[in-house]
Tab-separated table of C-alpha atoms in Angstrom:
chain	number	residue	atom	x	y	z
A	96	UNK	CA	86.630	114.723	138.783
A	97	UNK	CA	86.377	117.726	137.268
A	98	UNK	CA	85.378	117.251	133.565
A	99	UNK	CA	87.024	120.466	132.280
A	100	UNK	CA	90.056	118.771	133.790
A	101	UNK	CA	89.685	115.729	131.058
A	102	UNK	CA	88.981	118.094	128.036
A	103	UNK	CA	92.424	119.561	129.077
A	104	UNK	CA	94.282	116.292	129.164
A	105	UNK	CA	93.029	115.131	125.877
A	106	UNK	CA	93.841	118.749	124.152
A	107	UNK	CA	97.250	118.202	125.720
A	108	UNK	CA	97.724	114.419	124.443
A	109	UNK	CA	96.292	115.859	120.656
A	110	UNK	CA	98.709	118.529	120.322
A	111	UNK	CA	101.497	117.678	122.090
A	112	UNK	CA	102.055	121.230	123.574
A	113	UNK	CA	100.849	122.556	126.591
A	114	UNK	CA	100.430	125.688	125.483
A	115	UNK	CA	98.291	124.879	122.224
A	116	UNK	CA	96.054	123.157	124.451
A	117	UNK	CA	95.651	125.991	126.436
A	118	UNK	CA	94.757	128.618	123.709
A	119	UNK	CA	92.238	125.836	122.095
A	120	UNK	CA	90.467	126.224	125.835
A	121	UNK	CA	91.277	129.563	125.938
A	122	UNK	CA	92.748	129.824	129.691
A	123	UNK	CA	96.342	130.684	130.324
A	124	UNK	CA	99.574	128.038	130.050
A	125	UNK	CA	99.819	128.810	134.111
A	126	UNK	CA	95.993	127.827	134.398
A	127	UNK	CA	96.213	124.802	132.046
A	128	UNK	CA	99.586	123.402	134.168
A	129	UNK	CA	97.694	123.812	137.636
A	130	UNK	CA	94.790	122.125	136.231
A	131	UNK	CA	96.741	119.107	134.850
A	132	UNK	CA	98.459	119.041	138.171
A	133	UNK	CA	95.224	118.988	140.076
A	134	UNK	CA	94.035	116.040	137.788
A	135	UNK	CA	97.207	114.118	138.668
A	136	UNK	CA	96.932	114.444	142.249
A	137	UNK	CA	93.216	113.413	142.338
A	138	UNK	CA	94.186	110.247	140.451
A	139	UNK	CA	97.728	110.038	142.300
A	140	UNK	CA	99.513	108.844	139.264
A	141	UNK	CA	101.636	111.235	136.761
A	142	UNK	CA	99.921	111.310	133.119
A	143	UNK	CA	102.547	113.504	131.582
A	144	UNK	CA	105.912	113.796	131.884
A	145	UNK	CA	106.786	117.498	131.323
A	146	UNK	CA	110.423	119.114	130.546
A	147	UNK	CA	111.143	122.797	128.837
A	148	UNK	CA	111.088	121.397	125.734
A	149	UNK	CA	108.642	118.752	125.215
A	150	UNK	CA	105.647	116.804	126.642
A	151	UNK	CA	105.713	112.763	126.916
A	152	UNK	CA	102.608	110.465	127.998
A	153	UNK	CA	103.512	108.180	130.753
A	154	UNK	CA	102.170	104.259	130.578
A	155	UNK	CA	99.164	105.872	132.847
A	156	UNK	CA	98.552	108.526	130.614
A	157	UNK	CA	97.954	106.321	127.539
A	158	UNK	CA	95.922	103.765	129.557
A	159	UNK	CA	93.861	106.688	131.086
A	160	UNK	CA	92.930	108.250	127.542
A	161	UNK	CA	90.231	105.952	126.721
A	162	UNK	CA	88.597	106.434	130.205
A	163	UNK	CA	88.728	110.256	129.647
A	164	UNK	CA	87.587	110.017	126.207
A	165	UNK	CA	84.283	107.968	127.463
A	166	UNK	CA	83.650	110.528	130.177
A	167	UNK	CA	84.002	113.795	128.383
A	168	UNK	CA	81.680	111.895	125.282
A	169	UNK	CA	79.178	111.605	127.944
A	170	UNK	CA	78.828	114.880	129.053
A	171	UNK	CA	78.934	115.892	125.158
A	172	UNK	CA	75.995	113.543	124.630
A	173	UNK	CA	73.964	114.293	127.572
A	174	UNK	CA	74.229	118.423	126.339
A	175	UNK	CA	73.211	117.180	123.024
A	176	UNK	CA	69.793	116.006	124.223
A	177	UNK	CA	69.100	119.444	124.956
A	178	UNK	CA	70.208	121.445	122.074
A	179	UNK	CA	68.689	121.880	119.106
A	180	UNK	CA	69.427	119.543	116.019
A	181	UNK	CA	70.253	122.471	113.550
A	182	UNK	CA	73.133	123.233	115.893
A	183	UNK	CA	75.094	120.313	114.331
A	184	UNK	CA	77.657	118.360	116.046
A	185	UNK	CA	80.656	119.647	117.883
A	186	UNK	CA	84.466	118.598	118.625
A	187	UNK	CA	87.104	116.766	117.283
A	188	UNK	CA	86.533	113.850	115.339
A	189	UNK	CA	89.641	111.362	114.742
A	190	UNK	CA	89.583	109.222	111.716
A	191	UNK	CA	92.154	106.598	110.102
A	192	UNK	CA	91.629	105.283	106.811
A	193	UNK	CA	93.546	103.731	104.158
A	194	UNK	CA	95.639	105.684	102.036
A	195	UNK	CA	93.762	105.426	98.818
A	196	UNK	CA	90.546	105.087	99.893
A	197	UNK	CA	90.751	107.960	102.319
A	198	UNK	CA	92.121	110.333	99.383
A	199	UNK	CA	89.403	109.108	96.969
A	200	UNK	CA	86.527	108.720	99.083
A	201	UNK	CA	86.637	110.203	102.212
A	202	UNK	CA	88.237	113.495	101.708
A	203	UNK	CA	85.616	114.417	99.682
A	204	UNK	CA	82.920	114.209	102.807
A	205	UNK	CA	84.836	116.526	104.579
A	206	UNK	CA	83.954	120.291	103.271
A	207	UNK	CA	80.235	119.185	103.624
A	208	UNK	CA	80.727	118.098	107.038
A	209	UNK	CA	82.309	121.091	108.654
A	210	UNK	CA	80.015	123.473	106.581
A	211	UNK	CA	76.869	121.758	107.771
A	212	UNK	CA	78.969	121.828	111.494
A	213	UNK	CA	80.487	124.698	112.431
A	214	UNK	CA	81.580	123.516	115.980
A	215	UNK	CA	83.089	120.441	114.508
A	216	UNK	CA	86.878	119.780	114.146
A	217	UNK	CA	88.415	116.709	112.088
A	218	UNK	CA	91.612	115.410	112.240
A	219	UNK	CA	91.886	112.589	109.113
A	220	UNK	CA	95.027	110.312	109.477
A	221	UNK	CA	95.461	108.443	106.383
A	222	UNK	CA	97.691	105.233	106.715
A	223	UNK	CA	97.815	101.597	105.798
A	224	UNK	CA	99.166	100.696	108.743
A	225	UNK	CA	96.560	99.157	111.444
A	226	UNK	CA	96.102	101.622	114.128
A	227	UNK	CA	95.340	101.083	117.526
A	228	UNK	CA	92.216	103.300	118.038
A	229	UNK	CA	92.058	102.612	121.661
A	230	UNK	CA	95.584	103.929	122.671
A	231	UNK	CA	95.447	106.305	119.653
A	232	UNK	CA	92.181	107.895	120.913
A	233	UNK	CA	90.717	107.564	117.480
A	234	UNK	CA	86.998	107.848	117.349
A	235	UNK	CA	86.304	105.933	113.911
A	236	UNK	CA	88.675	103.431	111.809
A	237	UNK	CA	87.578	103.061	108.174
A	238	UNK	CA	88.869	99.465	107.248
A	239	UNK	CA	88.744	97.011	104.235
A	240	UNK	CA	89.574	93.513	105.608
A	241	UNK	CA	87.553	90.469	107.054
A	242	UNK	CA	87.472	91.304	110.464
A	243	UNK	CA	89.165	89.101	113.156
A	244	UNK	CA	87.844	88.304	116.170
A	245	UNK	CA	87.763	91.741	118.256
A	246	UNK	CA	86.651	93.530	120.674
A	247	UNK	CA	85.940	96.451	118.800
A	248	UNK	CA	82.298	97.391	117.219
A	249	UNK	CA	82.509	97.401	113.520
A	250	UNK	CA	79.489	98.485	111.387
A	251	UNK	CA	79.454	97.407	108.030
A	252	UNK	CA	79.553	100.232	104.962
A	253	UNK	CA	79.896	98.333	101.825
A	254	UNK	CA	81.068	95.294	100.107
A	255	UNK	CA	84.109	95.830	98.309
A	256	UNK	CA	85.889	92.950	96.821
A	257	UNK	CA	89.170	92.262	95.359
A	258	UNK	CA	89.569	92.659	91.645
A	259	UNK	CA	92.302	91.451	89.380
A	260	UNK	CA	92.248	93.910	86.386
A	261	UNK	CA	94.678	95.571	83.574
A	262	UNK	CA	94.511	98.206	81.275
A	263	UNK	CA	92.956	96.881	77.891
A	264	UNK	CA	96.269	97.967	76.069
A	265	UNK	CA	98.469	95.312	78.398
A	266	UNK	CA	95.545	92.230	77.865
A	267	UNK	CA	95.984	93.153	73.963
A	268	UNK	CA	99.927	93.258	74.208
A	269	UNK	CA	100.424	90.163	76.832
A	270	UNK	CA	97.489	88.546	76.415
A	271	UNK	CA	94.559	87.611	79.524
A	272	UNK	CA	95.401	84.726	82.046
A	273	UNK	CA	92.851	82.659	82.433
A	274	UNK	CA	93.584	80.702	85.558
A	275	UNK	CA	95.793	81.313	88.516
A	276	UNK	CA	98.675	79.238	87.368
A	277	UNK	CA	98.905	81.824	84.480
A	278	UNK	CA	99.687	84.696	86.620
A	279	UNK	CA	103.520	83.600	86.732
A	280	UNK	CA	103.964	84.815	83.228
A	281	UNK	CA	102.662	88.105	83.557
A	282	UNK	CA	104.183	91.249	85.138
A	283	UNK	CA	102.330	91.535	88.730
A	284	UNK	CA	101.998	95.202	90.064
A	285	UNK	CA	101.669	94.685	94.019
A	286	UNK	CA	101.314	96.223	96.944
A	287	UNK	CA	104.901	96.325	98.627
A	288	UNK	CA	103.108	94.407	101.637
A	289	UNK	CA	101.569	92.131	100.095
A	290	UNK	CA	103.604	89.225	98.705
A	291	UNK	CA	100.639	86.926	97.431
A	292	UNK	CA	96.907	87.502	95.822
A	293	UNK	CA	94.116	86.084	96.868
A	294	UNK	CA	91.174	84.355	95.586
A	295	UNK	CA	88.317	82.195	96.927
A	296	UNK	CA	87.726	78.654	95.795
A	297	UNK	CA	84.994	76.505	96.702
A	298	UNK	CA	84.778	79.127	100.000
A	299	UNK	CA	87.995	78.843	101.148
A	300	UNK	CA	91.074	81.345	100.254
A	301	UNK	CA	93.606	80.448	97.723
A	302	UNK	CA	96.813	82.118	98.018
A	303	UNK	CA	99.410	82.850	94.766
A	304	UNK	CA	102.582	84.437	95.125
A	305	UNK	CA	103.263	87.195	92.688
A	306	UNK	CA	105.956	88.417	90.707
A	307	UNK	CA	106.649	91.850	89.050
A	308	UNK	CA	109.259	94.714	88.448
A	309	UNK	CA	107.585	97.176	90.093
A	310	UNK	CA	105.646	97.693	93.819
A	311	UNK	CA	104.573	100.596	95.767
A	312	UNK	CA	103.497	101.296	99.234
A	313	UNK	CA	99.943	102.352	98.696
A	314	UNK	CA	97.096	101.837	96.109
A	315	UNK	CA	97.451	105.154	93.826
A	316	UNK	CA	101.035	104.106	92.537
A	317	UNK	CA	99.889	100.566	92.056
A	318	UNK	CA	96.375	101.935	90.134
A	319	UNK	CA	98.738	104.617	88.357
A	320	UNK	CA	100.987	102.115	86.503
A	321	UNK	CA	98.139	99.572	85.811
A	322	UNK	CA	96.300	102.234	83.960
A	323	UNK	CA	99.648	103.075	81.717
A	324	UNK	CA	99.857	99.411	80.905
A	325	UNK	CA	102.694	97.894	82.867
A	326	UNK	CA	101.050	94.994	84.222
A	327	UNK	CA	98.000	93.136	86.111
A	328	UNK	CA	97.156	94.404	89.698
A	329	UNK	CA	94.629	92.947	92.131
A	330	UNK	CA	93.081	96.113	94.055
A	331	UNK	CA	89.842	96.405	95.399
A	332	UNK	CA	86.701	97.386	93.890
A	333	UNK	CA	86.191	100.700	95.218
A	334	UNK	CA	89.747	101.645	94.178
A	335	UNK	CA	89.302	100.759	90.606
A	336	UNK	CA	85.684	101.059	89.901
A	337	UNK	CA	85.598	104.601	88.063
A	338	UNK	CA	88.688	103.084	85.797
A	339	UNK	CA	86.857	100.291	85.172
A	340	UNK	CA	83.525	102.141	84.259
A	341	UNK	CA	85.553	104.611	81.908
A	342	UNK	CA	87.304	101.659	80.412
A	343	UNK	CA	90.508	102.516	81.459
A	344	UNK	CA	90.917	99.177	83.249
A	345	UNK	CA	89.451	95.912	82.486
A	346	UNK	CA	88.639	92.871	85.228
A	347	UNK	CA	90.167	89.808	84.854
A	348	UNK	CA	88.016	86.758	85.534
A	349	UNK	CA	90.005	83.389	86.551
A	350	UNK	CA	88.458	79.915	85.722
A	351	UNK	CA	87.862	77.874	89.233
A	352	UNK	CA	88.215	80.913	91.562
A	353	UNK	CA	86.213	84.183	92.411
A	354	UNK	CA	87.419	87.124	93.870
A	355	UNK	CA	88.044	87.588	97.652
A	356	UNK	CA	84.721	88.950	99.362
A	357	UNK	CA	86.035	91.901	101.568
A	358	UNK	CA	83.947	94.798	103.022
A	359	UNK	CA	84.349	98.364	104.005
A	360	UNK	CA	83.786	98.477	107.981
A	361	UNK	CA	83.617	101.447	110.303
A	362	UNK	CA	85.730	100.149	113.458
A	363	UNK	CA	84.651	101.794	116.839
A	364	UNK	CA	86.084	101.723	120.374
A	365	UNK	CA	82.690	101.414	121.597
A	366	UNK	CA	79.266	102.313	121.063
A	367	UNK	CA	78.620	103.870	124.731
A	368	UNK	CA	77.924	107.554	124.395
A	369	UNK	CA	78.794	107.805	120.629
A	370	UNK	CA	79.287	111.209	120.044
A	371	UNK	CA	76.850	112.992	117.210
A	372	UNK	CA	79.692	113.806	114.900
A	373	UNK	CA	80.761	110.094	114.436
A	374	UNK	CA	76.999	108.894	113.975
A	375	UNK	CA	76.939	111.699	111.348
A	376	UNK	CA	80.184	110.535	109.785
A	377	UNK	CA	79.024	107.175	109.845
A	378	UNK	CA	75.809	108.331	107.845
A	379	UNK	CA	77.655	110.584	105.492
A	380	UNK	CA	80.245	107.279	104.577
A	381	UNK	CA	77.045	105.134	104.064
A	382	UNK	CA	75.743	107.803	101.773
A	383	UNK	CA	78.697	107.902	99.796
A	384	UNK	CA	79.295	104.385	99.058
A	385	UNK	CA	75.639	103.540	98.620
A	386	UNK	CA	75.487	103.943	94.983
A	387	UNK	CA	74.949	100.287	93.124
A	388	UNK	CA	78.745	99.176	92.410
A	389	UNK	CA	77.647	98.237	88.755
A	390	UNK	CA	79.511	95.175	88.771
């Protein structure tokens, strides 16, 4: 199997355009079409449906993506053994991360990574939905959650417990809740997809339904209105640590329960033939979250 044909196939899936993929690889569209056809003939399956206006993956094409990436990444890893470290990493690094965490803590890492690695490109997808990283061709997913059993590989980056918080102004005006039951008397600002807040009670998860006059689909909206004194919010520590340090928000501790313990994870589809661009990003991510949390 020609590795160059695999690079072309992946470039087409990433750009959804045969012409763009051809330009990226510095070949003509006609040559790209012939190489893609040669790959399909060798596999005995059509990978991409092509019309004059659009491209779409076939089921076989979608299933072939992780295998094509494994082969091309193995080639890159083999070449990296004989390249000086000063050349840095190359290729396309595809990352998915939660929107709030991504904007605040991952985007600031990108300029230095690109500057230090001129041959590397980065595609950062910020989404609060759980993405199928194998099917989508993602190199690394940054997730905040207690991970379920999975065939994926997870590396812990940092602790990130849930925090119940409010602005000092709100607490002075409405009082500070002391127990889970008292949350029913407060305006709770919640994420649209989260109907319950979770705490730990003697090693077990205790969830309570909360109500309020405002909900939002992302962390940024909840945090902004919480700072403005509109209610209580339960967010992750790294989403509010700066505001707590500045006195804009205050952590609220309830009797009988403790914050649910979560962590920030780097989730990988595999650890075989791990490209240098992935290891560099993980190192940068760990360094960014290495500072003391000051809790």
